[in-house]
Short mmCIF file of C-alpha atoms and ligand atoms in Angstrom, two decimals:
data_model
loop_
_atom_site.label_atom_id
_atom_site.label_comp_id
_atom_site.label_asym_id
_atom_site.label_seq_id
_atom_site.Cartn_x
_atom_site.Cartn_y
_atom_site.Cartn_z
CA UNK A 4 -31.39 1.16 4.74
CA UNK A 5 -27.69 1.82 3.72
CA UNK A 6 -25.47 -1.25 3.71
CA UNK A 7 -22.99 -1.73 6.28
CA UNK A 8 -19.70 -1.26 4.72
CA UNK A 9 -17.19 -1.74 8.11
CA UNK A 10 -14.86 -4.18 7.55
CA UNK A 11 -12.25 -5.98 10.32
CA UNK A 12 -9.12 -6.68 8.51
CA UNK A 13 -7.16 -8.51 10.93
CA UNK A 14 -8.31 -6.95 13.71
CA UNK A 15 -8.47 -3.63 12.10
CA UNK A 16 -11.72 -2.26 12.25
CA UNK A 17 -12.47 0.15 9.17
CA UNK A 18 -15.54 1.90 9.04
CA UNK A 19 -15.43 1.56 5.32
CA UNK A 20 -12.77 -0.67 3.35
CA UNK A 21 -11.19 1.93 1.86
CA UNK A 22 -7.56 3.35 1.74
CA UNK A 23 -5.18 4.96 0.26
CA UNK A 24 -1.83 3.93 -1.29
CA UNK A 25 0.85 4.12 0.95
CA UNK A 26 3.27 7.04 -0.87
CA UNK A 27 0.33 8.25 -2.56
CA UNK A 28 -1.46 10.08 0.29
CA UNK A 29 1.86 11.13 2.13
CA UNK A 30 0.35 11.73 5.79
CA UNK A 31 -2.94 13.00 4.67
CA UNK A 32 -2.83 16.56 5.69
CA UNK A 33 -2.29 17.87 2.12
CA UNK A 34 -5.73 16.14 0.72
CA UNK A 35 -7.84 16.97 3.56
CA UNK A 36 -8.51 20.18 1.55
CA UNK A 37 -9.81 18.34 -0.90
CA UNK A 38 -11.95 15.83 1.85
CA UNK A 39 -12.20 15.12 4.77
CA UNK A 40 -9.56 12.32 5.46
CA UNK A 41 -11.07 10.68 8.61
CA UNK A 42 -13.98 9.73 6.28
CA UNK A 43 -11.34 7.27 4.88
CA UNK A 44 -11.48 3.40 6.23
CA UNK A 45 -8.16 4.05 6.91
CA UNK A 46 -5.08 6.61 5.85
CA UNK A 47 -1.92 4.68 5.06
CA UNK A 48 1.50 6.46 6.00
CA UNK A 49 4.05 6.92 3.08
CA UNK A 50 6.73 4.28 4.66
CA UNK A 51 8.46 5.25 7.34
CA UNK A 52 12.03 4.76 7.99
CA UNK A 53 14.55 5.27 11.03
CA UNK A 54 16.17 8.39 9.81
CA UNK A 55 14.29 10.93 7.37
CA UNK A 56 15.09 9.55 3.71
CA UNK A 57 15.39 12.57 0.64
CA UNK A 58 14.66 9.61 -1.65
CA UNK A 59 16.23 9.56 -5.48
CA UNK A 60 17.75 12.74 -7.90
CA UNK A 61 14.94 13.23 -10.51
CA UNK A 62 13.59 12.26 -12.89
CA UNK A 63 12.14 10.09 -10.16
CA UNK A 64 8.10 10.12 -11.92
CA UNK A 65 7.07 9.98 -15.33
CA UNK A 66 3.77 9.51 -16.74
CA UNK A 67 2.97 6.00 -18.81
CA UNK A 68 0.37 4.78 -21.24
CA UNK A 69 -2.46 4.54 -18.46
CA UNK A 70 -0.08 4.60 -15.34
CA UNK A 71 3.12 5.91 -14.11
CA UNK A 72 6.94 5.07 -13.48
CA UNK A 73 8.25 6.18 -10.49
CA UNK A 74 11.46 5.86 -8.29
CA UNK A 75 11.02 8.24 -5.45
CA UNK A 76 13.37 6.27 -3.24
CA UNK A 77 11.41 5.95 0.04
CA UNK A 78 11.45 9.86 0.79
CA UNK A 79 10.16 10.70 4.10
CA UNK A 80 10.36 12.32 7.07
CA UNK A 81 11.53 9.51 9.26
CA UNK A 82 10.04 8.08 12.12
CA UNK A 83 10.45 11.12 14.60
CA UNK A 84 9.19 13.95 13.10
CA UNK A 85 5.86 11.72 12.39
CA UNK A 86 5.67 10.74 15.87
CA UNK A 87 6.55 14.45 16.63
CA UNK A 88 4.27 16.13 13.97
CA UNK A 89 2.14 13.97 11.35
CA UNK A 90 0.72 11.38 14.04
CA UNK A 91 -1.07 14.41 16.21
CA UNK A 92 -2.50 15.73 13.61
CA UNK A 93 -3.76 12.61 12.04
CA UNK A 94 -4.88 11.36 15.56
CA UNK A 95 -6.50 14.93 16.26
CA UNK A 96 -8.69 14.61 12.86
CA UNK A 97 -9.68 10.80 14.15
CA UNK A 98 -8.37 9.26 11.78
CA UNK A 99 -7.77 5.33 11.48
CA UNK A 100 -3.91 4.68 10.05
CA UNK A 101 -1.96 2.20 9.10
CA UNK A 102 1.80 3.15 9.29
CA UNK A 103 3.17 1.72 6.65
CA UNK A 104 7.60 1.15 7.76
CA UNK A 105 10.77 0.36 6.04
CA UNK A 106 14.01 -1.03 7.14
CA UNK A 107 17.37 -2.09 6.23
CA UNK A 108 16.88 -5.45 8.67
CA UNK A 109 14.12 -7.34 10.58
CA UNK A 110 15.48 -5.15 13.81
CA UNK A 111 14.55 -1.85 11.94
CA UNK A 112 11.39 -3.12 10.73
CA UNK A 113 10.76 -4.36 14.86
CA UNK A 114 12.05 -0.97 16.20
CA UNK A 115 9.82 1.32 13.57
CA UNK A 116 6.76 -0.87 14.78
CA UNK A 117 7.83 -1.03 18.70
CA UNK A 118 7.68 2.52 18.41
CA UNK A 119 4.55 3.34 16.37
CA UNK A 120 2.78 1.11 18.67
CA UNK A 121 4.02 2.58 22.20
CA UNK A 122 3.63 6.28 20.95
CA UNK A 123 -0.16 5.44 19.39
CA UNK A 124 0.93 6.54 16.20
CA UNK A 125 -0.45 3.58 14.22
CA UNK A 126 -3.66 1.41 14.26
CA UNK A 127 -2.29 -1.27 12.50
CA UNK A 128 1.48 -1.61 10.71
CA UNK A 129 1.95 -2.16 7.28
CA UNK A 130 5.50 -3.29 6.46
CA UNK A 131 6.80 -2.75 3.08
CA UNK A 132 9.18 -5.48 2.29
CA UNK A 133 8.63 -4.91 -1.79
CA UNK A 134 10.14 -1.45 -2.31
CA UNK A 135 11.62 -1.34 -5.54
CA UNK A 136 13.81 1.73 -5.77
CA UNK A 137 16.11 1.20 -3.07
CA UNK A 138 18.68 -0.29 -4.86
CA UNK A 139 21.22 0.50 -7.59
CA UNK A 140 19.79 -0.97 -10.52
CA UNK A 141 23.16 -0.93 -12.88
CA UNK A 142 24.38 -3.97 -10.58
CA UNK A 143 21.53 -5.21 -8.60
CA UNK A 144 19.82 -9.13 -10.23
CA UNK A 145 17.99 -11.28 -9.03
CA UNK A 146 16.05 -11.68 -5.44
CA UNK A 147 17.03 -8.01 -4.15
CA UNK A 148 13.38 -6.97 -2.70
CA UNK A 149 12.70 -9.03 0.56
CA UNK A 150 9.10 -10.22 -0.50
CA UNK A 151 10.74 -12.07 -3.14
CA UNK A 152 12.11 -13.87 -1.19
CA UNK A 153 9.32 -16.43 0.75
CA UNK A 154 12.58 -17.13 3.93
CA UNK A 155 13.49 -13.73 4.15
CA UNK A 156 9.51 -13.14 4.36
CA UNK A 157 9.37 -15.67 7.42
CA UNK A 158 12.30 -13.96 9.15
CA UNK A 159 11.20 -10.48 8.52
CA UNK A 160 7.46 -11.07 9.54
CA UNK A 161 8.56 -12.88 12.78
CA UNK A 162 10.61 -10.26 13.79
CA UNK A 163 7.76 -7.28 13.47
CA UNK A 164 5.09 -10.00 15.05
CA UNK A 165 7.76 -10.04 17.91
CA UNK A 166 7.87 -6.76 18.51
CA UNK A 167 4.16 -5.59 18.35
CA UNK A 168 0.26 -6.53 18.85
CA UNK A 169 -0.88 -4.37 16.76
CA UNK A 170 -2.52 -5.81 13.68
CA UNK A 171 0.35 -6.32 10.91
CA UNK A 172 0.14 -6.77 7.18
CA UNK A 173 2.77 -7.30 4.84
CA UNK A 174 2.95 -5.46 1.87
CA UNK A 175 4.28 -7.98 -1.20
CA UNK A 176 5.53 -7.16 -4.50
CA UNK A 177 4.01 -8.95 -7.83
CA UNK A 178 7.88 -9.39 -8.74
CA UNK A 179 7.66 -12.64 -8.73
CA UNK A 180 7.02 -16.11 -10.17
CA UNK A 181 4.15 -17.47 -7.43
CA UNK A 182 2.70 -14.99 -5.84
CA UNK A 183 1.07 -17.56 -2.94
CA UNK A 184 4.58 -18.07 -1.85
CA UNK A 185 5.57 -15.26 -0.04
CA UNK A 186 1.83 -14.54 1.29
CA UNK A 187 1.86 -17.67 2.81
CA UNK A 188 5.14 -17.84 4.71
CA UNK A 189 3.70 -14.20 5.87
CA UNK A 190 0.70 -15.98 7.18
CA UNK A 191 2.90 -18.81 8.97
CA UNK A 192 4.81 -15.97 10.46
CA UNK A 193 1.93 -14.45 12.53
CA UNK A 194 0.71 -11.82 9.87
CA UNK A 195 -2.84 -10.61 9.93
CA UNK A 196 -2.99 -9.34 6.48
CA UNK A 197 -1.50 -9.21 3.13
CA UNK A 198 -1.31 -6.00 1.54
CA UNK A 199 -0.77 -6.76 -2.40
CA UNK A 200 0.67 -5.26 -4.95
CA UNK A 201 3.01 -2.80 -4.52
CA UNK A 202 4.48 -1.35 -8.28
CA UNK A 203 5.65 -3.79 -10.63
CA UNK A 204 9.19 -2.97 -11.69
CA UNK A 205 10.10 -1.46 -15.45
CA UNK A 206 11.98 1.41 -17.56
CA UNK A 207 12.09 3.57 -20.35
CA UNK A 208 14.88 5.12 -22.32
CA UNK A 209 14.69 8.28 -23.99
CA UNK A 210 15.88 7.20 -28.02
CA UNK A 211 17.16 10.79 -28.46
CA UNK A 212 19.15 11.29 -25.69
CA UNK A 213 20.14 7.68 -25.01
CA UNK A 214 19.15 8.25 -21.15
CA UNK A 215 17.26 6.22 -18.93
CA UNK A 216 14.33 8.37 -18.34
CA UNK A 217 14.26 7.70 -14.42
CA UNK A 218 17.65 8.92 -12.47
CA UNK A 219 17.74 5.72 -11.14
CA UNK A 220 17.44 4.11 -14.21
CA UNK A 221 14.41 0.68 -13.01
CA UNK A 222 11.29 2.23 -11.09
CA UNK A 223 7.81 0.79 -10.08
CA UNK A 224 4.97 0.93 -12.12
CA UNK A 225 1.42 1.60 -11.25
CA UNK A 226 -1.96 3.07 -12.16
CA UNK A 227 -4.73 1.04 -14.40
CA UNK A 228 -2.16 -0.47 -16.59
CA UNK A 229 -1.71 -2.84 -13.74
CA UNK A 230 -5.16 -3.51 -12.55
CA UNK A 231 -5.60 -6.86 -14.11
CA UNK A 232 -2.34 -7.72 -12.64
CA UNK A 233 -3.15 -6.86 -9.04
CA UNK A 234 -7.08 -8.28 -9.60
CA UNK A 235 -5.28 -12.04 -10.62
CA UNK A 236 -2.85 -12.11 -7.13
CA UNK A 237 -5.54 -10.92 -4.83
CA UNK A 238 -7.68 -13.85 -6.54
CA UNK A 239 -4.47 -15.89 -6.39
CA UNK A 240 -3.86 -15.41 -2.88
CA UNK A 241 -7.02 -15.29 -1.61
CA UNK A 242 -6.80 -19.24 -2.79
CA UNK A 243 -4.55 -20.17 -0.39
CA UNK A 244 -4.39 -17.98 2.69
CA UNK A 245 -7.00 -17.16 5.55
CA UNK A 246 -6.36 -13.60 6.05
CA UNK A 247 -7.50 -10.90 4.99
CA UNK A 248 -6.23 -9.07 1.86
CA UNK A 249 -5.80 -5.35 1.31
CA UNK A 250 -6.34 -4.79 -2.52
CA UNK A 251 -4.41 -2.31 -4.97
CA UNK A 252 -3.25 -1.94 -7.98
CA UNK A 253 -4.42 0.73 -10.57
CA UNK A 254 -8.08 1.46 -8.19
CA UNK A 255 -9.93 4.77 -9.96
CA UNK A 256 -13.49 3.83 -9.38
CA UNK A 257 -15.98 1.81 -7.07
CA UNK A 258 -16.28 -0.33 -10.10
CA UNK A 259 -12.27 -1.07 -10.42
CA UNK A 260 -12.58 -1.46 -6.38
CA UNK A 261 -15.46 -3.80 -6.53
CA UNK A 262 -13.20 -6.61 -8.91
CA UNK A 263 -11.02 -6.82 -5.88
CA UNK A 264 -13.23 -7.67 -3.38
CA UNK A 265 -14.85 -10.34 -5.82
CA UNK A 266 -11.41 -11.57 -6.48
CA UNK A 267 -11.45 -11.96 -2.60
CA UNK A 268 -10.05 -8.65 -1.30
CA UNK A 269 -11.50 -7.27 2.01
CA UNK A 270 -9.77 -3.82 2.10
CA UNK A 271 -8.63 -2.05 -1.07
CA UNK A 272 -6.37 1.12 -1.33
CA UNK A 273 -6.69 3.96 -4.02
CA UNK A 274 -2.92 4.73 -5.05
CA UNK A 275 -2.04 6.84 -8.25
CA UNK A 276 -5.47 7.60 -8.99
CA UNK A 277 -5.21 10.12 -6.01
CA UNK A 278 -2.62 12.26 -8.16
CA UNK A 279 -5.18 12.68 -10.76
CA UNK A 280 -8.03 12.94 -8.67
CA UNK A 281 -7.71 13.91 -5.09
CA UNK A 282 -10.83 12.90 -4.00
CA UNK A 283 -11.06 9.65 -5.90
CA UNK A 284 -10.86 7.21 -2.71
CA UNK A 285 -13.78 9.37 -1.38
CA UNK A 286 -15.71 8.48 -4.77
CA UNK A 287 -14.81 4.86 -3.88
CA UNK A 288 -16.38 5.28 -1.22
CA UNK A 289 -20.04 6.37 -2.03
CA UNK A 290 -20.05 4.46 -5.15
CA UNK A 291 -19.29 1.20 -3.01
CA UNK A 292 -22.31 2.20 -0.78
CA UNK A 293 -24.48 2.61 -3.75
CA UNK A 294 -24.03 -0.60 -5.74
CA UNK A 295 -24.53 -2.29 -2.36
CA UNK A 296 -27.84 -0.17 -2.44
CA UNK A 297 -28.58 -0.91 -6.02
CA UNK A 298 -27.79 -4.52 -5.53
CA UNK A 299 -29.42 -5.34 -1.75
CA UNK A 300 -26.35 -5.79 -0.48
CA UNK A 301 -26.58 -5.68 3.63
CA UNK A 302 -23.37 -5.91 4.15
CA UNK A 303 -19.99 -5.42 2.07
CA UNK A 304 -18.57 -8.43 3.49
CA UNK A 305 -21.34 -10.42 1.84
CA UNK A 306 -19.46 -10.00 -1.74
CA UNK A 307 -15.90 -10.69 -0.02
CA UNK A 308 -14.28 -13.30 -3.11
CA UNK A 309 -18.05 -13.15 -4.27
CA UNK A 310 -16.95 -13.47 -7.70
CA UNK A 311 -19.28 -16.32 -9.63
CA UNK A 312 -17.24 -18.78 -11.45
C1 FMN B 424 4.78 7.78 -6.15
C2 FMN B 424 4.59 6.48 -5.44
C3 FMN B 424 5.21 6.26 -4.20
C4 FMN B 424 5.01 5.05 -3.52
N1 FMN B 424 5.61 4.87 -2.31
C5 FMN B 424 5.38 3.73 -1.61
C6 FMN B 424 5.90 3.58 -0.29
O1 FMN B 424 6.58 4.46 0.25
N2 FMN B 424 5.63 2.41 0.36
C7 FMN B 424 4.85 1.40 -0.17
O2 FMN B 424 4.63 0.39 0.48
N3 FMN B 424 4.32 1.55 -1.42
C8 FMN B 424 4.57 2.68 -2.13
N4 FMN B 424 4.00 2.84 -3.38
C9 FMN B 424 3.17 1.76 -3.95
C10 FMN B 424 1.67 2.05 -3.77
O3 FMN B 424 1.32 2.14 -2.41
C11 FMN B 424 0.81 0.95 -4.46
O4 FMN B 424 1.12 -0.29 -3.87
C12 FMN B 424 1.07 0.85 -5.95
O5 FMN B 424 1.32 2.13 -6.51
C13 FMN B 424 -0.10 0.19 -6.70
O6 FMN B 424 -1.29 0.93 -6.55
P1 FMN B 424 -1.78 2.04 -7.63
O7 FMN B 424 -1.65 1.43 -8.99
O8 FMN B 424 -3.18 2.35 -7.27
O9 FMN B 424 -0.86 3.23 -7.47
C14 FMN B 424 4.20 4.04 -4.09
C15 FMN B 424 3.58 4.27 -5.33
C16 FMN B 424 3.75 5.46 -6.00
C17 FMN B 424 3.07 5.68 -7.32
#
């Protein structure tokens, strides 16, 4: 019999744990040539903001050894023309999604999810407070992404909670000393998920031209390089916290997938990989369902922080 691989992440019910990474996937319509997108556990939303973003001049995305810089800048089309056009279609293909939202203050954060919520546009909210290319990077130091920030955490998460039932997970950055910190003043704040990692921050400069080779100079880093980076804070916050955890970080295979529900994932998104391989989170997919074959595996939950120490 084929194993059972639904998963409820905080009241999210996915019919498979797998998504994709939010900015990866934009609002899915592109890749649904490649696949069919409703197979997904869930499609993620590039974040959403109040008014439609253009993001960053470029060079805003360079390729890395095994990964990739990038500084888009949060471009989107901003929360009314998704209500208006991406949400339909995304609800007409039945698709599960998480709308993943960005803000300038807890009230835009509560606003972008008061909204999603009322017009059905989301399943569940994921709120980026760990967006690292917002910010100008020849003056900016110190704590300048929210989730670095465990208070700021608390205030942000209580205001979203506040405004909205829908399940909400908090999307962290590994920019940071302890990353059990911020995931647990999420928790106290009435999350029902952590969604970890978004990019970790770096920069290159080109030696001939003396440039920086991103326009803006410090971008976010992701793709495999960072796997064993994202595998040790899932583990690391799976140690302290009691809800669920939505895994990423450099996912290409079922294999790469599988080390973060050991570590104690219950969800996991396929980011970067997707530019290389549209239909990699589909691949995900079956190859989860076979090693649950291949291993008697009843039910994906079973292997939830399975990992044997
Ligand atoms: C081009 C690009 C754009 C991204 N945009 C967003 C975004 O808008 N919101 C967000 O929460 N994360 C964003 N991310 C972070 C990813 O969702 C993910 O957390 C990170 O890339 C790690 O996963 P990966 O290594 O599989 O890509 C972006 C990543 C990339 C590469």
């Amino acid at each position: 019999m084929p194993a059972n691989l639904q998963v409820n992440v905080g009241g999210l019910l996915m019919k498979n744990p797998v998504t994709v990474g939010s900015g990866t996937f934009a609002y899915g319509q592109e890749y649904d040539r490649y696949f069919d997108v409703s197979r997904l556990g869930a499609v993620t939303t590039k974040s959403l903001s109040l008014k439609p973003r253009a993001g960053n001049k470029p060079p805003r995305l360079v390729e890395t050894p095994s990964g990739m810089l990038n500084a888009i800048g949060l471009q989107n089309v901003g929360i009314d023309v998704y209500l208006r056009e991406k949400a339909p279609w995304l609800r007409n293909k039945g698709c599960t999604i998480i709308g993943n939202i960005y803000g300038y203050s807890p009230e835009e954060y509560a606003e972008l999810a008061r909204r999603l919520e009322a017009e059905g546009a989301a399943d569940a909210i994921e709120a980026n407070l760990s967006c690292p290319n917002v910010h100008d990077a020849r003056t900016a130091r110190g704590c300048t992404l929210v989730a670095q920030d465990p208070q700021q955490v608390t205030a942000y998460t209580q205001a979203i909670r506040a405004a909205t039932k829908l399940p909400l997970f908090i999307k962290l950055t590994p920019n940071v000393l302890d990353i059990a910190e911020p995931a647990l003043a999420a928790e106290a704040a009435g999350a029902d998920g952590i969604a970890i990692i978004n990019t970790l921050l770096g920069m290159g400069i080109d030696p001939e031209t003396r440039r920086p080779i991103l326009s803006n100079i410090v971008g976010g880093l992701s793709g495999p390089a960072i796997r064993p980076v994202a595998v040790k804070m899932v583990w690391d916050v799976a140690k302290v916290v009691k809800i669920p955890i939505i895994g990423m970080g450099g996912i290409c295979t079922a294999a790469d997938a599988l080390q973060f529900i050991l570590a104690g994932a219950t969800a996991v998104a396929v980011g970067s990989y997707s530019f290389r391989q549209p239909d990699a989170s589909m691949k995900v997919i079956e190859g989860l369902a076979e090693y649950c074959e291949r291993h008697s595996v009843a039910n994906i939950t079973e292997l939830i922080g399975a990992m044997k120490v």
